[in-house]
């Protein structure tokens, strides 16, 4: 199936509610203008797999996913899925749907730019994969090849091909303390391709660059 991975296309399926401002005087990573419309992601497929994010009071409230081959929809409170309440912007969300197997959502929180990854299986037995330490290309200091997902655990950088599930790892050599809501205090920049990971990271108050050739497998 043709890869569908691009800046999110939004289908407006909710009520015609005027936008209001949920803005702060502080500078934010992305625009927090209030959106009350449901965000829906889908692909051309006989079973019409989709994932939808319902909005409430300017914030993502629920997430629903299913396809025509399932007898019911699956649904979660969005904050339970990502671990806290967040503000999102439709222009800072990417997705990839693998037929009726799973969907990837890649997005940044608008207040501080924290990166998130979600891999959600359509079946009821698979586990949801979630990371709040993602390197997403929506952040201009992070370059990640289009079909790849990348994240850290404060000691390593992990890479996964969304289309195949093949993976690779680069170690930073030691645990590195970092606050994911202020990730640039420790990780200045990252460049990830299918055969290379490059990172500029602060270790013991010293900025270092590291590079590793990788093989996804």
XYZ file of N, CA and C in Angstrom:
651
model
N 0.846 -1.196 0.000
C 0.000 0.000 0.000
C 0.873 1.236 0.000
N 0.441 2.195 -0.719
C 1.198 3.435 -0.834
C 1.371 4.077 0.540
N 2.568 4.513 0.820
C 2.865 5.175 2.094
C 2.098 6.475 2.199
N 1.388 6.588 3.290
C 0.708 7.857 3.559
C 1.361 8.450 4.781
N 2.237 9.418 4.569
C 2.925 10.040 5.696
C 3.222 11.471 5.309
N 2.447 12.380 5.819
C 2.613 13.779 5.453
C 2.045 14.610 6.560
N 2.173 15.903 6.428
C 1.498 16.769 7.388
C 0.030 16.435 7.368
N -0.579 16.385 8.550
C -1.925 15.888 8.710
C -2.927 16.637 7.867
N -3.801 15.850 7.203
C -4.949 16.414 6.529
C -6.126 16.258 7.464
N -6.878 17.314 7.679
C -7.929 17.307 8.682
C -9.275 17.212 8.009
N -10.097 16.279 8.460
C -11.477 16.219 8.010
C -12.343 16.789 9.112
N -13.113 17.814 8.802
C -13.925 18.473 9.815
C -15.275 17.781 9.853
N -15.539 17.084 10.969
C -16.765 16.306 11.070
C -17.592 16.712 12.275
N -17.150 17.748 12.983
C -17.858 18.136 14.192
C -18.743 19.327 13.912
N -19.108 20.042 14.980
C -20.041 21.153 14.866
C -19.359 22.386 14.328
N -20.110 23.272 13.784
C -19.610 24.543 13.271
C -19.501 25.514 14.427
N -18.390 25.435 15.160
C -18.219 26.278 16.342
C -17.147 27.305 16.042
N -17.391 28.580 16.286
C -16.363 29.589 16.018
C -15.127 29.341 16.864
N -13.970 29.644 16.296
C -12.729 29.523 17.050
C -12.655 30.660 18.061
N -12.140 30.317 19.229
C -11.847 31.331 20.237
C -10.384 31.205 20.599
N -9.858 32.164 21.287
C -8.429 32.149 21.589
C -8.176 31.497 22.925
N -7.227 30.528 22.943
C -6.742 29.925 24.177
C -5.262 30.245 24.262
N -4.931 31.479 24.116
C -3.540 31.865 24.001
C -2.992 32.385 25.321
N -1.690 32.260 25.445
C -0.984 32.787 26.607
C -0.073 33.905 26.135
N 0.339 34.746 27.064
C 1.251 35.825 26.713
C 2.676 35.307 26.506
N 2.976 34.088 26.991
C 4.312 33.534 26.816
C 4.463 32.982 25.396
N 5.708 32.923 24.943
C 5.970 32.371 23.617
C 5.822 30.861 23.673
N 5.115 30.296 22.718
C 4.870 28.864 22.700
C 5.513 28.235 21.468
N 5.634 26.917 21.497
C 6.235 26.178 20.389
C 5.377 26.269 19.132
N 4.050 26.190 19.309
C 3.140 26.299 18.170
C 1.883 27.051 18.587
N 1.142 27.507 17.619
C -0.050 28.315 17.843
C -1.087 27.532 18.644
N -1.610 28.138 19.699
C -2.589 27.470 20.553
C -4.000 28.009 20.363
N -4.263 28.624 19.208
C -5.625 29.060 18.910
C -6.583 27.893 19.075
N -7.690 28.131 19.738
C -8.608 27.051 20.102
C -9.257 26.433 18.876
N -9.257 25.114 18.831
C -9.922 24.356 17.776
C -10.893 23.389 18.439
N -12.162 23.444 18.058
C -13.171 22.561 18.641
C -13.599 21.463 17.682
N -12.966 21.374 16.514
C -13.355 20.386 15.515
C -12.609 19.074 15.716
N -13.296 17.967 15.509
C -12.665 16.661 15.577
C -11.623 16.530 14.469
N -10.469 15.985 14.814
C -9.392 15.739 13.854
C -9.445 14.268 13.463
N -9.533 13.998 12.170
C -9.707 12.625 11.706
C -8.617 12.277 10.693
N -8.020 11.104 10.850
C -6.942 10.634 9.984
C -7.366 9.304 9.368
N -7.219 9.166 8.076
C -7.610 7.921 7.427
C -6.800 7.744 6.148
N -6.956 6.594 5.490
C -6.322 6.312 4.203
C -7.336 5.630 3.299
N -6.996 5.547 2.031
C -7.822 4.798 1.098
C -7.571 3.311 1.305
N -8.585 2.611 1.754
C -8.480 1.179 2.051
C -9.903 0.624 2.105
N -10.136 -0.615 1.654
C -11.503 -1.173 1.679
C -12.167 -1.135 3.047
N -11.382 -1.280 4.122
C -11.966 -1.299 5.468
C -11.950 0.059 6.154
N -11.462 1.085 5.484
C -11.502 2.463 5.972
C -10.944 2.618 7.403
N -9.721 2.211 7.643
C -9.145 2.415 8.984
C -8.995 3.907 9.275
N -9.209 4.267 10.534
C -9.117 5.680 10.902
C -8.754 5.814 12.369
N -8.295 7.010 12.716
C -8.153 7.424 14.110
C -8.647 8.854 14.183
N -9.364 9.191 15.255
C -9.952 10.521 15.388
C -9.697 11.061 16.785
N -9.389 12.354 16.856
C -9.176 13.025 18.134
C -10.291 14.038 18.341
N -11.088 13.829 19.372
C -12.158 14.748 19.715
C -11.642 15.846 20.630
N -12.019 17.082 20.356
C -11.542 18.230 21.121
C -12.615 18.718 22.094
N -12.148 19.243 23.229
C -13.064 19.824 24.212
C -12.317 20.892 24.997
N -12.913 22.071 25.094
C -12.283 23.186 25.811
C -10.855 23.438 25.323
N -10.699 23.413 24.010
C -9.430 23.729 23.346
C -8.397 22.615 23.428
N -8.681 21.518 24.115
C -7.700 20.458 24.304
C -8.202 19.145 23.710
N -7.290 18.255 23.310
C -7.709 16.916 22.879
C -8.340 16.170 24.043
N -9.560 15.694 23.839
C -10.335 15.087 24.921
C -10.352 13.565 24.837
N -10.670 13.033 23.663
C -10.743 11.591 23.477
C -10.065 11.207 22.169
N -9.638 9.961 22.085
C -9.101 9.419 20.840
C -9.834 8.115 20.531
N -10.270 7.978 19.288
C -11.053 6.828 18.852
C -10.408 6.235 17.617
N -10.353 4.906 17.520
C -9.790 4.276 16.331
C -10.538 2.979 16.022
N -10.663 2.677 14.724
C -11.390 1.486 14.305
C -11.278 1.347 12.790
N -11.938 0.343 12.247
C -12.119 0.190 10.804
C -13.357 -0.676 10.576
N -13.785 -0.777 9.339
C -15.053 -1.444 9.036
C -15.032 -2.943 9.320
N -13.855 -3.526 9.476
C -13.766 -4.944 9.775
C -13.905 -5.275 11.245
N -13.961 -4.259 12.098
C -14.130 -4.474 13.534
C -15.583 -4.292 13.931
N -15.998 -4.994 14.967
C -17.401 -4.894 15.399
C -17.643 -3.725 16.335
N -16.580 -3.049 16.767
C -16.754 -1.909 17.663
C -15.562 -0.971 17.553
N -15.749 0.251 18.036
C -14.672 1.227 18.074
C -13.892 1.075 19.377
N -12.640 1.484 19.337
C -11.852 1.574 20.557
C -11.697 3.046 20.909
N -11.703 3.342 22.200
C -11.727 4.736 22.621
C -10.978 4.900 23.932
N -10.246 6.012 24.056
C -9.534 6.339 25.293
C -9.600 7.837 25.544
N -9.467 8.213 26.809
C -9.262 9.617 27.149
C -7.852 9.987 26.706
N -7.725 11.073 25.963
C -6.437 11.415 25.367
C -5.362 11.650 26.426
N -5.707 12.324 27.505
C -4.716 12.587 28.555
C -4.250 11.302 29.232
N -5.113 10.284 29.300
C -4.691 8.993 29.842
C -3.688 8.326 28.905
N -3.875 8.544 27.617
C -2.993 7.923 26.638
C -1.602 8.539 26.652
N -1.517 9.864 26.770
C -0.199 10.523 26.708
C 0.365 10.854 28.086
N -0.422 10.707 29.143
C 0.080 10.893 30.493
C -0.247 12.215 31.142
N -0.782 13.177 30.382
C -1.155 14.465 30.949
C -1.985 15.224 29.926
N -2.591 16.322 30.342
C -3.306 17.170 29.402
C -2.302 17.971 28.577
N -2.577 18.080 27.282
C -1.673 18.797 26.388
C -2.487 19.689 25.450
N -1.805 20.630 24.831
C -2.363 21.428 23.754
C -1.672 21.026 22.463
N -2.450 20.810 21.404
C -1.877 20.385 20.137
C -2.346 21.301 19.018
N -1.635 21.259 17.914
C -1.963 22.039 16.734
C -1.981 21.093 15.540
N -3.015 21.168 14.722
C -3.178 20.235 13.601
C -1.990 20.271 12.641
N -1.289 21.391 12.564
C -0.157 21.513 11.653
C 1.123 20.890 12.209
N 1.072 20.426 13.450
C 2.227 19.801 14.072
C 1.942 18.345 14.413
N 1.075 17.730 13.633
C 0.746 16.319 13.790
C 1.007 15.615 12.461
N 1.687 14.468 12.530
C 1.854 13.600 11.362
C 1.279 12.230 11.697
N 0.965 11.460 10.649
C 0.425 10.129 10.909
C 0.857 9.176 9.800
N 0.837 7.906 10.162
C 1.028 6.836 9.189
C 0.104 5.688 9.590
N -0.733 5.256 8.679
C -1.646 4.135 8.931
C -1.195 2.945 8.094
N -0.889 1.847 8.739
C -0.493 0.591 8.084
C -1.734 -0.287 7.923
N -2.409 -0.156 6.794
C -3.653 -0.876 6.468
C -4.552 -0.995 7.694
N -4.913 -2.202 8.119
C -5.733 -2.372 9.328
C -4.896 -2.918 10.487
N -3.580 -2.717 10.419
C -2.692 -3.240 11.460
C -2.500 -2.245 12.597
N -2.067 -1.038 12.261
C -1.779 -0.061 13.302
C -1.721 1.330 12.700
N -1.711 2.330 13.596
C -1.538 3.724 13.198
C -0.470 4.356 14.074
N 0.389 5.153 13.454
C 1.350 5.978 14.177
C 0.835 7.415 14.203
N 0.930 8.054 15.358
C 0.711 9.487 15.482
C 1.986 10.110 16.051
N 2.442 11.173 15.430
C 3.654 11.881 15.823
C 3.282 13.344 16.001
N 3.490 13.896 17.194
C 3.076 15.281 17.415
C 3.918 15.941 18.499
N 3.802 17.264 18.567
C 4.475 18.050 19.602
C 3.448 18.807 20.432
N 3.732 18.917 21.722
C 2.893 19.707 22.622
C 3.200 21.185 22.375
N 2.160 21.995 22.300
C 2.335 23.367 21.827
C 2.953 24.324 22.844
N 2.876 24.054 24.115
C 3.422 24.992 25.091
C 4.948 24.925 25.123
N 5.491 23.712 25.214
C 6.939 23.578 25.370
C 7.611 22.794 24.252
N 6.843 22.261 23.308
C 7.426 21.546 22.182
C 7.777 20.097 22.451
N 7.398 19.567 23.600
C 7.715 18.177 23.909
C 7.169 17.254 22.827
N 8.022 16.302 22.370
C 7.639 15.410 21.287
C 7.021 14.115 21.784
N 5.992 13.655 21.082
C 5.288 12.424 21.438
C 5.216 11.488 20.241
N 5.235 10.190 20.538
C 4.995 9.137 19.566
C 3.934 8.200 20.110
N 2.991 7.807 19.262
C 1.997 6.795 19.618
C 1.908 5.784 18.488
N 2.008 4.517 18.811
C 1.749 3.446 17.852
C 0.590 2.629 18.400
N -0.553 2.704 17.721
C -1.790 2.140 18.244
C -2.251 0.998 17.343
N -2.302 -0.232 17.851
C -2.805 -1.346 17.042
C -4.322 -1.280 16.922
N -4.841 -1.723 15.793
C -6.295 -1.749 15.640
C -6.926 -2.937 16.357
N -6.183 -4.024 16.546
C -6.766 -5.159 17.255
C -6.823 -4.872 18.752
N -7.532 -5.687 19.481
C -7.746 -5.458 20.905
C -6.716 -6.155 21.785
N -5.795 -6.900 21.171
C -4.827 -7.653 21.966
C -3.449 -7.005 21.985
N -3.138 -6.215 20.971
C -1.825 -5.581 20.916
C -1.694 -4.438 21.907
N -0.480 -4.203 22.363
C -0.213 -3.114 23.303
C -0.003 -1.794 22.569
N -0.435 -0.709 23.187
C -0.189 0.627 22.648
C 1.230 1.043 23.031
N 1.998 1.473 22.024
C 3.358 1.955 22.249
C 3.298 3.470 22.338
N 3.840 4.033 23.404
C 3.763 5.485 23.605
C 5.072 6.003 24.192
N 5.534 7.140 23.660
C 6.757 7.759 24.147
C 6.551 9.265 24.222
N 7.026 9.861 25.306
C 6.936 11.313 25.479
C 8.309 11.968 25.338
N 9.206 11.279 24.613
C 10.585 11.751 24.443
C 10.992 11.649 22.979
N 10.066 12.006 22.094
C 10.290 11.824 20.663
C 11.058 12.983 20.048
N 11.825 12.671 19.021
C 12.465 13.678 18.179
C 11.634 13.773 16.890
N 10.881 14.844 16.762
C 10.006 15.011 15.607
C 10.494 16.148 14.733
N 10.349 15.988 13.433
C 10.847 17.004 12.504
C 10.052 18.299 12.549
N 8.937 18.327 13.255
C 8.234 19.592 13.461
C 9.108 20.574 14.236
N 10.013 20.041 15.037
C 10.996 20.851 15.742
C 12.136 21.141 14.759
N 12.414 22.396 14.456
C 13.431 22.699 13.441
C 14.835 22.226 13.787
N 15.097 21.884 15.040
C 16.421 21.383 15.403
C 16.525 19.863 15.256
N 15.427 19.215 14.982
C 15.422 17.765 14.841
C 15.051 17.395 13.409
N 15.900 16.620 12.772
C 15.636 16.133 11.429
C 15.526 14.611 11.486
N 14.348 14.101 11.162
C 14.099 12.665 11.186
C 13.496 12.283 9.839
N 14.081 11.315 9.169
C 13.595 10.892 7.861
C 12.109 10.547 7.922
N 11.422 10.784 6.826
C 9.959 10.806 6.802
C 9.299 9.559 7.365
N 9.818 8.392 7.082
C 9.154 7.165 7.504
C 9.685 6.618 8.829
N 10.519 7.403 9.526
C 11.132 6.921 10.757
C 10.535 7.581 11.993
N 10.564 6.852 13.099
C 10.253 7.380 14.424
C 11.526 7.301 15.250
N 11.788 8.336 16.063
C 13.003 8.355 16.876
C 12.691 8.946 18.246
N 13.333 8.396 19.279
C 13.100 8.871 20.645
C 14.281 8.475 21.519
N 14.323 9.006 22.741
C 15.393 8.694 23.679
C 14.835 8.160 24.993
N 15.692 7.473 25.745
C 15.354 7.042 27.104
C 16.354 7.608 28.104
N 17.027 8.702 27.737
C 18.056 9.385 28.529
C 19.395 8.641 28.527
N 19.537 7.618 27.703
C 20.808 6.923 27.580
C 21.069 6.420 26.177
N 20.006 6.354 25.392
C 20.095 5.835 24.036
C 19.160 6.626 23.125
N 19.400 6.517 21.824
C 18.468 7.005 20.822
C 17.973 5.798 20.035
N 16.666 5.627 20.004
C 16.043 4.494 19.329
C 15.398 4.965 18.033
N 15.511 4.140 17.018
C 14.956 4.455 15.702
C 14.097 3.273 15.248
N 12.928 3.570 14.685
C 12.068 2.513 14.144
C 11.466 2.968 12.827
N 11.484 2.074 11.860
C 10.822 2.322 10.582
C 9.333 2.053 10.767
N 8.512 3.078 10.607
C 7.074 2.924 10.830
C 6.436 1.947 9.849
N 6.994 1.817 8.673
C 6.373 0.984 7.639
C 6.696 -0.494 7.789
N 7.842 -0.803 8.423
C 8.279 -2.196 8.499
C 8.450 -2.709 9.919
N 8.616 -1.813 10.889
C 8.883 -2.220 12.266
C 10.340 -2.522 12.539
N 11.229 -2.370 11.550
C 12.655 -2.613 11.773
C 13.243 -1.503 12.644
N 14.240 -1.865 13.489
C 14.723 -0.949 14.512
C 16.248 -0.892 14.561
N 16.750 0.170 15.188
C 18.174 0.324 15.461
C 18.331 1.195 16.695
N 19.524 1.138 17.313
C 19.789 1.895 18.542
C 21.172 2.528 18.471
N 21.259 3.753 18.986
C 22.553 4.410 19.194
C 22.665 4.730 20.684
N 23.749 4.336 21.323
C 23.934 4.645 22.730
C 24.668 5.968 22.904
N 24.314 6.684 23.953
C 25.012 7.921 24.302
C 26.219 7.650 25.196
N 26.414 6.393 25.571
C 27.583 6.011 26.358
C 27.364 5.997 27.850
N 26.317 6.708 28.307
C 26.034 6.775 29.734
C 24.653 7.400 29.907
N 24.015 7.214 31.072
C 22.746 7.907 31.320
C 22.948 9.415 31.348
N 22.034 10.142 30.745
C 22.119 11.601 30.683
C 20.808 12.172 31.219
N 20.879 12.893 32.313
C 19.683 13.479 32.897
C 19.111 14.557 31.970
N 17.818 14.507 31.761
C 17.179 15.527 30.938
C 15.699 15.608 31.265
N 15.148 16.792 31.116
C 13.730 17.058 31.262
C 13.143 17.117 29.860
N 12.227 16.198 29.536
C 11.702 16.129 28.173
C 10.924 17.380 27.782
N 10.459 18.143 28.765
C 9.765 19.392 28.437
C 10.749 20.520 28.122
N 12.040 20.284 28.398
C 13.094 21.261 28.089
C 14.256 20.526 27.426
N 13.946 19.736 26.432
C 14.926 18.786 25.901
C 16.133 19.475 25.278
N 15.952 20.699 24.758
C 17.080 21.383 24.118
C 18.126 21.866 25.120
N 17.808 21.821 26.404
C 18.825 22.122 27.405
C 19.940 21.074 27.390
N 19.617 19.881 26.907
C 20.577 18.773 26.907
C 20.857 18.251 25.497
N 19.828 18.149 24.676
C 20.016 17.697 23.302
C 19.714 18.864 22.374
N 20.770 19.417 21.822
C 20.616 20.595 20.975
C 19.982 20.251 19.647
N 20.457 19.200 19.007
C 19.975 18.848 17.672
C 20.214 17.376 17.391
N 19.406 16.847 16.456
C 19.466 15.438 16.081
C 19.223 15.338 14.584
N 19.944 14.409 13.935
C 19.692 14.094 12.536
C 19.642 12.574 12.398
N 18.492 12.067 11.957
C 18.283 10.618 11.885
C 17.888 10.239 10.472
N 18.625 9.303 9.878
C 18.270 8.715 8.592
C 18.236 7.196 8.765
N 17.954 6.488 7.688
C 17.858 5.032 7.767
C 19.212 4.368 7.996
N 20.327 5.099 7.806
C 21.642 4.488 7.996
C 22.576 5.287 8.896
N 22.031 6.360 9.553
C 22.922 7.190 10.362
C 22.136 7.956 11.419
N 22.737 8.065 12.608
C 22.215 8.936 13.671
C 23.327 9.894 14.081
N 23.010 11.177 14.100
C 23.934 12.201 14.562
C 23.238 13.025 15.640
N 23.962 13.358 16.721
C 23.357 14.114 17.807
C 24.374 15.061 18.430
N 23.916 16.232 18.839
C 24.709 17.151 19.652
C 24.090 17.151 21.038
N 24.833 16.687 22.034
C 24.292 16.459 23.368
C 25.228 17.026 24.416
N 24.655 17.528 25.505
C 25.452 18.059 26.614
C 25.668 16.967 27.653
N 26.915 16.637 27.908
C 27.284 15.642 28.920
C 28.291 16.283 29.864
N 27.978 16.308 31.162
C 28.834 16.966 32.161
C 29.125 18.408 31.764
N 28.067 19.122 31.345
C 28.144 20.536 30.958
C 29.053 20.795 29.753
N 29.329 19.757 28.998
C 30.170 19.891 27.811
C 29.387 19.414 26.591
N 29.245 20.286 25.588
C 28.534 19.905 24.365
C 29.425 18.987 23.529
N 28.855 17.845 23.151
C 29.571 16.864 22.352
C 28.730 16.472 21.143
N 29.387 16.114 20.051
C 28.675 15.569 18.903
C 29.029 14.087 18.794
N 28.008 13.287 18.504
C 28.189 11.855 18.346
C 27.517 11.425 17.055
N 28.090 10.400 16.444
C 27.546 9.908 15.181
C 27.718 8.391 15.130
N 26.730 7.725 14.578
C 26.819 6.274 14.430
C 26.104 5.831 13.169
N 26.757 4.949 12.430
C 26.084 4.298 11.307
C 25.202 3.190 11.863
N 23.986 3.110 11.377
C 23.042 2.113 11.889
C 22.526 1.233 10.759
N 22.023 0.072 11.154
C 21.343 -0.829 10.229
C 20.017 -1.207 10.834
N 18.944 -0.848 10.193
C 17.612 -1.199 10.686
C 17.353 -2.688 10.440
N 16.944 -3.379 11.519
C 16.678 -4.806 11.356
C 15.727 -5.297 12.436
